[in-house]
Short mmCIF file of N, CA and C in Angstrom, two decimals:
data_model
loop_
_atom_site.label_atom_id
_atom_site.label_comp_id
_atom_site.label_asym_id
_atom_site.label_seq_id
_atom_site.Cartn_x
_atom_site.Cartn_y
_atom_site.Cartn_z
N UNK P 1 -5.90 31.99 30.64
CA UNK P 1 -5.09 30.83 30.34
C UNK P 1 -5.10 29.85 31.50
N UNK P 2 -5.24 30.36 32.81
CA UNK P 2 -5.03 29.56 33.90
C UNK P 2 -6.36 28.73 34.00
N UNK P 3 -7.61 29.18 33.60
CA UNK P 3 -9.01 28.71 33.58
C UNK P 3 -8.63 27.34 32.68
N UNK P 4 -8.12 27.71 31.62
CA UNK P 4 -8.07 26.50 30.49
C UNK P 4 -7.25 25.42 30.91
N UNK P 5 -6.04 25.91 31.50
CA UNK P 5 -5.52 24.52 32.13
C UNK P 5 -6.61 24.14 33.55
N UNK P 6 -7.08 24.75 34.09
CA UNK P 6 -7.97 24.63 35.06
C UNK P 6 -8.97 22.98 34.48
N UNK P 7 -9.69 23.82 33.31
CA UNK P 7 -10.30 22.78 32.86
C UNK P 7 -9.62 21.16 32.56
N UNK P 8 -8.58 21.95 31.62
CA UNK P 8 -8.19 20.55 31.07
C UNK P 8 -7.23 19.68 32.58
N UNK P 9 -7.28 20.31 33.71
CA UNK P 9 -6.63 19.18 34.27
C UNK P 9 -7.86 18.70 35.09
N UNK P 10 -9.44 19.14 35.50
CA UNK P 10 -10.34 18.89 35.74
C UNK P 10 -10.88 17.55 35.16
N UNK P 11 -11.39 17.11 33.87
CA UNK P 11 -11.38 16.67 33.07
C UNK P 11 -11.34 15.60 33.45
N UNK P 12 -10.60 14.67 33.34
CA UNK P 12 -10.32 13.25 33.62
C UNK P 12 -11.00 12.80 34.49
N UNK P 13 -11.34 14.01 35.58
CA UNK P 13 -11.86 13.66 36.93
C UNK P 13 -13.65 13.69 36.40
N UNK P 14 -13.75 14.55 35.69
CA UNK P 14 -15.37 14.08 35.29
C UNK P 14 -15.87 13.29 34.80
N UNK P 15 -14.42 12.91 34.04
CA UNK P 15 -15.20 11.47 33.39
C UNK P 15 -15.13 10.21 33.73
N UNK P 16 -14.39 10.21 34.80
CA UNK P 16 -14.42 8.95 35.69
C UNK P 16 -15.73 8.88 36.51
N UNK P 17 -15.92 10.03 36.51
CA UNK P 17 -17.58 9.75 37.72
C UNK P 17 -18.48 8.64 37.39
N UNK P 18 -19.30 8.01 38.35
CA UNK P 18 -20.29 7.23 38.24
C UNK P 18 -21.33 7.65 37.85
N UNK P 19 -22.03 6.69 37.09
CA UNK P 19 -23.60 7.08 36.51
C UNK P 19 -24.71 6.03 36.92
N UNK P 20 -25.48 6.75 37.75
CA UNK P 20 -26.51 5.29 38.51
C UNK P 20 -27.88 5.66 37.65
N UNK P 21 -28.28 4.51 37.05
CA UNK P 21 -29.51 4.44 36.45
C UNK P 21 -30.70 4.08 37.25
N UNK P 22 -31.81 4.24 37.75
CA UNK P 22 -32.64 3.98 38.02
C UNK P 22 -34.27 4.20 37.65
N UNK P 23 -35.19 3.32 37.61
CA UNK P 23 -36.39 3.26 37.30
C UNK P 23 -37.62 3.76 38.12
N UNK P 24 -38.08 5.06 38.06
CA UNK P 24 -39.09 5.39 39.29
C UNK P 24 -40.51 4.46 39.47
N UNK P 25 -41.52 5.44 39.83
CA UNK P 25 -42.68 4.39 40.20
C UNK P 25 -43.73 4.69 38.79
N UNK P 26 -43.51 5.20 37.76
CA UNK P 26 -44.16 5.63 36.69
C UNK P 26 -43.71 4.98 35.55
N UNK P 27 -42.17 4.24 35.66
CA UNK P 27 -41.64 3.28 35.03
C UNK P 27 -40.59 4.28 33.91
N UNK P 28 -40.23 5.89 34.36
CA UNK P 28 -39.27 6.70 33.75
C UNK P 28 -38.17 5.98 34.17
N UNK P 29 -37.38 5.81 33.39
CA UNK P 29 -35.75 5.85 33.47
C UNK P 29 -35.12 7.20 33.82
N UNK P 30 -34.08 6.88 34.73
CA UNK P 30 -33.58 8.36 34.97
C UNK P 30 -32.12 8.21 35.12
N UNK P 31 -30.98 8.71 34.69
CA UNK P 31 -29.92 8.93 34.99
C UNK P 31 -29.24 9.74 35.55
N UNK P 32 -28.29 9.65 36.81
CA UNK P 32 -27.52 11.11 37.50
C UNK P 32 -26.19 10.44 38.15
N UNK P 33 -25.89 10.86 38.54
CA UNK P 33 -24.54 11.23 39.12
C UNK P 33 -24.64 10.62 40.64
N UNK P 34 -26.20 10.69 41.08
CA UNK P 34 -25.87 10.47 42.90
C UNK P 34 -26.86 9.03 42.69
N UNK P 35 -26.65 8.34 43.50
CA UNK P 35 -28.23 6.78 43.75
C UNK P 35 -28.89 7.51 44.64
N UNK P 36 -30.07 7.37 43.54
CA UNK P 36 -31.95 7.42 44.48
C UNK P 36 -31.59 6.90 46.10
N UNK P 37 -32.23 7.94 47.26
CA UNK P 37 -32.35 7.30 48.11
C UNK P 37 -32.66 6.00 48.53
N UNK P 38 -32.15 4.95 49.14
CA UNK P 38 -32.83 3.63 49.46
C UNK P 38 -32.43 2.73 48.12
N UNK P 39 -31.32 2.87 47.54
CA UNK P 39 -30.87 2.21 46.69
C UNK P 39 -29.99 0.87 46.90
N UNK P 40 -30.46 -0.26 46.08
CA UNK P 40 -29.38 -1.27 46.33
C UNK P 40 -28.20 -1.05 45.11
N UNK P 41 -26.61 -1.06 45.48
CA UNK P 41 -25.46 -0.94 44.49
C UNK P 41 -25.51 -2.46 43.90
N UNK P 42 -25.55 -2.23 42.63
CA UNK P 42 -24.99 -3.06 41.81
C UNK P 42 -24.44 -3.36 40.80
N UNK P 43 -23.29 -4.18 40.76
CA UNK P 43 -21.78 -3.79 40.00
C UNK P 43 -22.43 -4.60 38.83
N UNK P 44 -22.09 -3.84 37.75
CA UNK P 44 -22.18 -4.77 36.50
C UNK P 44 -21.44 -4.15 35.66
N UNK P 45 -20.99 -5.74 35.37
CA UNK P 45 -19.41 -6.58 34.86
C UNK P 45 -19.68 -6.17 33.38
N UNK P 46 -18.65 -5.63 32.68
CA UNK P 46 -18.61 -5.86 30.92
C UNK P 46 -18.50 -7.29 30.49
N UNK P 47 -19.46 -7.48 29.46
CA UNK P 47 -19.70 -9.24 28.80
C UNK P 47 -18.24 -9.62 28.41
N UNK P 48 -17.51 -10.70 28.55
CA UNK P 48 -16.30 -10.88 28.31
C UNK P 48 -17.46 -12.19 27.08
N UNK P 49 -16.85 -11.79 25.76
CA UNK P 49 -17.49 -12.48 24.50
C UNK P 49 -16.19 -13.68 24.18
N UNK P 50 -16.80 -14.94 24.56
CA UNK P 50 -15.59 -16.23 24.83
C UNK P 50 -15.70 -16.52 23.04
N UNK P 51 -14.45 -17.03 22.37
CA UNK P 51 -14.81 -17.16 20.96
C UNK P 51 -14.87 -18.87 21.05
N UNK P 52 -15.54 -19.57 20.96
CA UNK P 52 -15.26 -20.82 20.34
C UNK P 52 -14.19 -21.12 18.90
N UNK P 53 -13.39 -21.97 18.81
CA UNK P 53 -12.90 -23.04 18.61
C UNK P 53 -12.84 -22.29 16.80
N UNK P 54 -14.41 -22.60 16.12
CA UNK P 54 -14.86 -22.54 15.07
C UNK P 54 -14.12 -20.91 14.67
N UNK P 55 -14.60 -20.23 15.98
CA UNK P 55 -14.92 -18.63 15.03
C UNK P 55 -13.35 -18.15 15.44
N UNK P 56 -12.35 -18.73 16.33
CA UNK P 56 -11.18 -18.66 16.31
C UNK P 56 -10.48 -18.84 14.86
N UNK P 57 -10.30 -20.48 14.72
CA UNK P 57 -10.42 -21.31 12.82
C UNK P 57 -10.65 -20.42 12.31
N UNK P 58 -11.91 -19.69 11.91
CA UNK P 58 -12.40 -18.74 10.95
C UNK P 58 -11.51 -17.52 10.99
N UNK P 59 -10.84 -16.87 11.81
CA UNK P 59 -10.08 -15.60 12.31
C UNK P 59 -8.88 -15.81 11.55
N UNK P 60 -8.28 -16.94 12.08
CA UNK P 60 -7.12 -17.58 11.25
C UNK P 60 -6.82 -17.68 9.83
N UNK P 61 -8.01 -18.15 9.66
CA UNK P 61 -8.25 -18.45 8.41
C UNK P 61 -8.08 -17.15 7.33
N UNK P 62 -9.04 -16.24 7.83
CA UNK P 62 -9.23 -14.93 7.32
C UNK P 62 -7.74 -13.93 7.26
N UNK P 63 -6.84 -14.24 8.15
CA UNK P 63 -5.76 -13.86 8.75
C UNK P 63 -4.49 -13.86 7.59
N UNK P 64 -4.72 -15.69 7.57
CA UNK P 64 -3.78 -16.31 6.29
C UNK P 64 -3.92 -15.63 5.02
N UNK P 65 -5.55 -15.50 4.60
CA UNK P 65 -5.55 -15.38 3.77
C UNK P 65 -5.52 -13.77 3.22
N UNK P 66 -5.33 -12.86 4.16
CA UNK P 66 -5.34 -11.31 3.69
C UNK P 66 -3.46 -11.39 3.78
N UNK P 67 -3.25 -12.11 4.69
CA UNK P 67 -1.28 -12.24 4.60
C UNK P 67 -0.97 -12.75 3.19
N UNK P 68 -1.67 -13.60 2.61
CA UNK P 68 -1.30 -14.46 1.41
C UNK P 68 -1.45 -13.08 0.30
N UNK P 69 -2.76 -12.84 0.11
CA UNK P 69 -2.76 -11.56 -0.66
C UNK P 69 -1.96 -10.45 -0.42
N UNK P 70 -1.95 -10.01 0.81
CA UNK P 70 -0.58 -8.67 0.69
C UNK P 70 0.69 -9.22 0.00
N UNK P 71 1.29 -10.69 0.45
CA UNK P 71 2.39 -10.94 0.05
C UNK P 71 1.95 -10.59 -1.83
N UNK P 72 1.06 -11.60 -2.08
CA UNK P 72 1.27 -11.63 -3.78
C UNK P 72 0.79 -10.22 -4.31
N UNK P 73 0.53 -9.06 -3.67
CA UNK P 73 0.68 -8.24 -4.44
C UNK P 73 1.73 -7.56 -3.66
N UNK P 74 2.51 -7.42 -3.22
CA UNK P 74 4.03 -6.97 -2.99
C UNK P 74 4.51 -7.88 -3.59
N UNK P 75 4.52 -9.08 -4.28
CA UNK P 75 5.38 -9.41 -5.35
C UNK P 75 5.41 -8.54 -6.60
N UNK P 76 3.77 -8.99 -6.94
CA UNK P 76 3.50 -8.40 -7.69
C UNK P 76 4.06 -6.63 -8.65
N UNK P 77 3.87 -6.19 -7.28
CA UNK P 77 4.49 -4.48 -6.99
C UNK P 77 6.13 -5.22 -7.93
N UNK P 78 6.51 -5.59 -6.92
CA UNK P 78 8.08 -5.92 -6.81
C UNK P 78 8.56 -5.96 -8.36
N UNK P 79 8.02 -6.95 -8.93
CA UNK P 79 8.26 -7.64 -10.36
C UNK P 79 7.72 -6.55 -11.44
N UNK P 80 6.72 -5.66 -11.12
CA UNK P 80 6.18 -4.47 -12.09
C UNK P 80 7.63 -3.76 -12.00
N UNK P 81 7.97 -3.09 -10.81
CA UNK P 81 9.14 -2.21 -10.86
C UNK P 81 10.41 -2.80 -11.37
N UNK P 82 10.67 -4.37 -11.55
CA UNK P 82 11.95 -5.08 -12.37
C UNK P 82 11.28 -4.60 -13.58
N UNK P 83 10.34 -5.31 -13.94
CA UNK P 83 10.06 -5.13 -15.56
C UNK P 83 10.18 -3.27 -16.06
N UNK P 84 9.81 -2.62 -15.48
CA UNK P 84 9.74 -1.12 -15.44
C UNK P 84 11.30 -0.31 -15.86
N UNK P 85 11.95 -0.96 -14.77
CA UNK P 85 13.85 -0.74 -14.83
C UNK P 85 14.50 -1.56 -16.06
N UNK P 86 13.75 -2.69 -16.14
CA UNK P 86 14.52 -3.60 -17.21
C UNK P 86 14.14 -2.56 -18.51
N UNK P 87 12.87 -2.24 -18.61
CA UNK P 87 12.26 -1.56 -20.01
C UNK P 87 13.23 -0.07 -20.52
N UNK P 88 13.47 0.26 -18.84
CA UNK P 88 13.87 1.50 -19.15
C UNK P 88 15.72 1.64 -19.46
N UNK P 89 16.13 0.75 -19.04
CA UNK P 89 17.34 0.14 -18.88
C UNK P 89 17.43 -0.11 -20.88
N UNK P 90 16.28 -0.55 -20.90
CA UNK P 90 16.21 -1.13 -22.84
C UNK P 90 16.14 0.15 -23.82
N UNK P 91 14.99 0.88 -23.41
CA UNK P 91 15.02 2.09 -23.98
C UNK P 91 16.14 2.86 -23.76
N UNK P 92 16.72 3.37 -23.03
CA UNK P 92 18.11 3.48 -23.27
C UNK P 92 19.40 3.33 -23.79
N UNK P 93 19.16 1.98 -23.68
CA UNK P 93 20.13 1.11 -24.93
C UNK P 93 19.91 1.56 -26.52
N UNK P 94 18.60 1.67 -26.51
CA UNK P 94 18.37 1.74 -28.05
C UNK P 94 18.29 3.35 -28.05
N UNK P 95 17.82 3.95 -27.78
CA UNK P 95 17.85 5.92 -27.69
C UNK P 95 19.63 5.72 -27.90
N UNK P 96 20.23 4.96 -27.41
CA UNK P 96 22.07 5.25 -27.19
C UNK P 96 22.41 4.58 -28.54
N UNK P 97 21.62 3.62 -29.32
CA UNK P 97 22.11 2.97 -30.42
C UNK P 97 21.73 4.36 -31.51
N UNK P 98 21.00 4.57 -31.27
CA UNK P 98 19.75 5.40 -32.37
C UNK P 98 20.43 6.36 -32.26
N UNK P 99 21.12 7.30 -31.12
CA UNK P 99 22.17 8.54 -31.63
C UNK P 99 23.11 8.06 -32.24
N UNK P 100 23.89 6.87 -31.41
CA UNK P 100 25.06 6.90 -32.57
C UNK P 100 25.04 6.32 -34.13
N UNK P 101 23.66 5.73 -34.54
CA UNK P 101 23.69 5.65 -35.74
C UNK P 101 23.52 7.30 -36.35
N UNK P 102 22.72 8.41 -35.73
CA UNK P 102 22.73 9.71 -36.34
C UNK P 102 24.07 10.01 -36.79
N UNK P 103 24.87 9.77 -35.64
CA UNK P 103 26.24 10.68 -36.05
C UNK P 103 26.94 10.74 -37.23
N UNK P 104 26.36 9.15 -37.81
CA UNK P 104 27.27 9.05 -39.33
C UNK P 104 28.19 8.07 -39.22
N UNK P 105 29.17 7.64 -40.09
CA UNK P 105 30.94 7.03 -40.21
C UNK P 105 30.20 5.67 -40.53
N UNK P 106 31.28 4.89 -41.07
CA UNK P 106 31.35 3.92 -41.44
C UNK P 106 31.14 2.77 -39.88
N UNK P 107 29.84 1.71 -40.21
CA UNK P 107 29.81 0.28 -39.25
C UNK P 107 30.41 -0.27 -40.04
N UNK P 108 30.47 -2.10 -39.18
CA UNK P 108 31.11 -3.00 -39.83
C UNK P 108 30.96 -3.80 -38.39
N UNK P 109 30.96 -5.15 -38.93
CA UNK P 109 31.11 -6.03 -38.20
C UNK P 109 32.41 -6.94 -37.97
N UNK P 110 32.82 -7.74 -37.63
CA UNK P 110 33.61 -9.16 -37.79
C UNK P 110 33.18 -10.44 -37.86
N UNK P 111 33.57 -10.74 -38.97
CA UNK P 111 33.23 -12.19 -38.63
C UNK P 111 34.30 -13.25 -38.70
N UNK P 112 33.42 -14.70 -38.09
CA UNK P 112 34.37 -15.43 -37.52
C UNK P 112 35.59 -15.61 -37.81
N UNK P 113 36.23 -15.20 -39.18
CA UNK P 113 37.73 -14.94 -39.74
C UNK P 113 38.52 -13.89 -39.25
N UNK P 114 37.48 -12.80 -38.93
CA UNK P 114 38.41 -11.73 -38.38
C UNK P 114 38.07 -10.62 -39.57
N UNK P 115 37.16 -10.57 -40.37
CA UNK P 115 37.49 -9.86 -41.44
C UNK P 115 36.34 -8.66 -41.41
N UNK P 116 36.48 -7.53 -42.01
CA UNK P 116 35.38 -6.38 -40.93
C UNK P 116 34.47 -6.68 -42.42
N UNK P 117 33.20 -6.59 -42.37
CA UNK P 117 32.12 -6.54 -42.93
C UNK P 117 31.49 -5.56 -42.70
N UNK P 118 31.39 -4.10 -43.80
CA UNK P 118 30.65 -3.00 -43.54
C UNK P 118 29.62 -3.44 -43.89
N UNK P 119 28.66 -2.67 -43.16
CA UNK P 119 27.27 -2.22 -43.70
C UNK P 119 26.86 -0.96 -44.44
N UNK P 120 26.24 -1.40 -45.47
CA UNK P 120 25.48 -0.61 -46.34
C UNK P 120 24.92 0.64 -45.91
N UNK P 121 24.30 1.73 -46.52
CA UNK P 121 23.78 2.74 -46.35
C UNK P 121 22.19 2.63 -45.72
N UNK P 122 21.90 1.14 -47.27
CA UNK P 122 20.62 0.30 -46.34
C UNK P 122 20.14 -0.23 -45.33
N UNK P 123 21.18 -0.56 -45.19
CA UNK P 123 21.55 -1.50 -43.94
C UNK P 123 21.53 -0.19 -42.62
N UNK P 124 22.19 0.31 -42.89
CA UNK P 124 21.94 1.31 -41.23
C UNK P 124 21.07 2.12 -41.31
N UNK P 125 19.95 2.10 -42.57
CA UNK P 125 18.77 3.23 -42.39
C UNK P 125 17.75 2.08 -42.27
N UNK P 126 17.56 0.97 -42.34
CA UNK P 126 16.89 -0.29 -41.83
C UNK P 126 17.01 -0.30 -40.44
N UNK P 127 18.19 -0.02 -39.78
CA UNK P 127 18.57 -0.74 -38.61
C UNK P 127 17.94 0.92 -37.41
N UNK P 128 18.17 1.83 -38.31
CA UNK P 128 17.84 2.93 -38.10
C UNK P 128 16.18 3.18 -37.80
N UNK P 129 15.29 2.88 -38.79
CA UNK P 129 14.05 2.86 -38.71
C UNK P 129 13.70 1.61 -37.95
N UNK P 130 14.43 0.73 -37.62
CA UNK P 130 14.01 -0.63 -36.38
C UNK P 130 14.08 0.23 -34.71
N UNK P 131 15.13 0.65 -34.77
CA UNK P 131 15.34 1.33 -33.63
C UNK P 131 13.95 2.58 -33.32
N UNK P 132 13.63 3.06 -34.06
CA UNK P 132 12.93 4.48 -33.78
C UNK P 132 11.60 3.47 -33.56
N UNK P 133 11.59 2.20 -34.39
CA UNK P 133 9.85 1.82 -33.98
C UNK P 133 9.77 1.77 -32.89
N UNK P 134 10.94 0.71 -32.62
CA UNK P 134 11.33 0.00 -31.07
C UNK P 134 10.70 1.28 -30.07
N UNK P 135 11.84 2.62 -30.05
CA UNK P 135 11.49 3.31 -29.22
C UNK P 135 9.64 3.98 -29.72
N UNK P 136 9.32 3.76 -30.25
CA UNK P 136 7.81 4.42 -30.66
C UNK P 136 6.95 3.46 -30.08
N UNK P 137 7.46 2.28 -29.88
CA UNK P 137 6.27 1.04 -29.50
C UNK P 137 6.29 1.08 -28.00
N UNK P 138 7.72 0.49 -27.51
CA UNK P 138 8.12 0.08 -26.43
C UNK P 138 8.56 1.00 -25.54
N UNK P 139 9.19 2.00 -25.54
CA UNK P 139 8.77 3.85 -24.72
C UNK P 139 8.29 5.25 -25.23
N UNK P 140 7.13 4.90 -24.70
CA UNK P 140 6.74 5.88 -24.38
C UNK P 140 6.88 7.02 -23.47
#
């Protein structure tokens, strides 16, 4: 166990080491760890890649427009899950109409006099078979 932390605190230190490339007299490339005797050091810089103006614009551009799309489909999302709750919110309503027409007893309405207006036998096995389409069409 002590070897393994051995290693892993070793580690960091190997990979920081330097790597000097050099070209012999046969035109091999060679890579190691130490510079060829009689070597000149030389530091070389990582390319710092400057963006112009244009390919900035273009970044932006590209930027807006993946922001514009996430937004409209998180609306999108948003307004599926209203319509989803509203549907289910509906089917409910009617599953809750559709038992209590099972139960039986006399409906009736009022109208504007005040006076109760039953419905027929027809009338609530109409209103009965509206409801069951409803739920046959509209939930599934």
């Amino acid at each position: 166990m002590r070897a393994l932390w051995l290693c892993v605190w070793c580690f960091p230190l190997l990979v920081y080491a330097d790597i000097y490339r050099w070209t012999d007299a046969q035109g091999k490339v060679h890579f190691s760890e130490t510079p060829p005797p009689g070597a000149q050091r030389i530091e070389v810089k990582p390319q710092v890649v400057e963006r112009d103006a244009a390919t900035r614009e273009r970044e932006e551009r590209t930027r807006r427009f993946y922001d514009a799309r996430r937004d409209e489909q998180a609306a999108a999302q948003t307004k599926a899950v209203r319509q989803q709750a509203e549907l289910s919110a509906q089917c409910a309503r009617w599953q809750h109409d559709l038992n209590t027409l099972s139960l039986g007893g006399r409906y009736f309405t009022k109208g504007s006099d005040g006076e109760r207006t039953y419905y027929s036998d027809a009338q609530i096995d109409a209103a009965r078979r509206e409801l069951e389409a409803r739920l046959a069409e509209g939930c599934r």
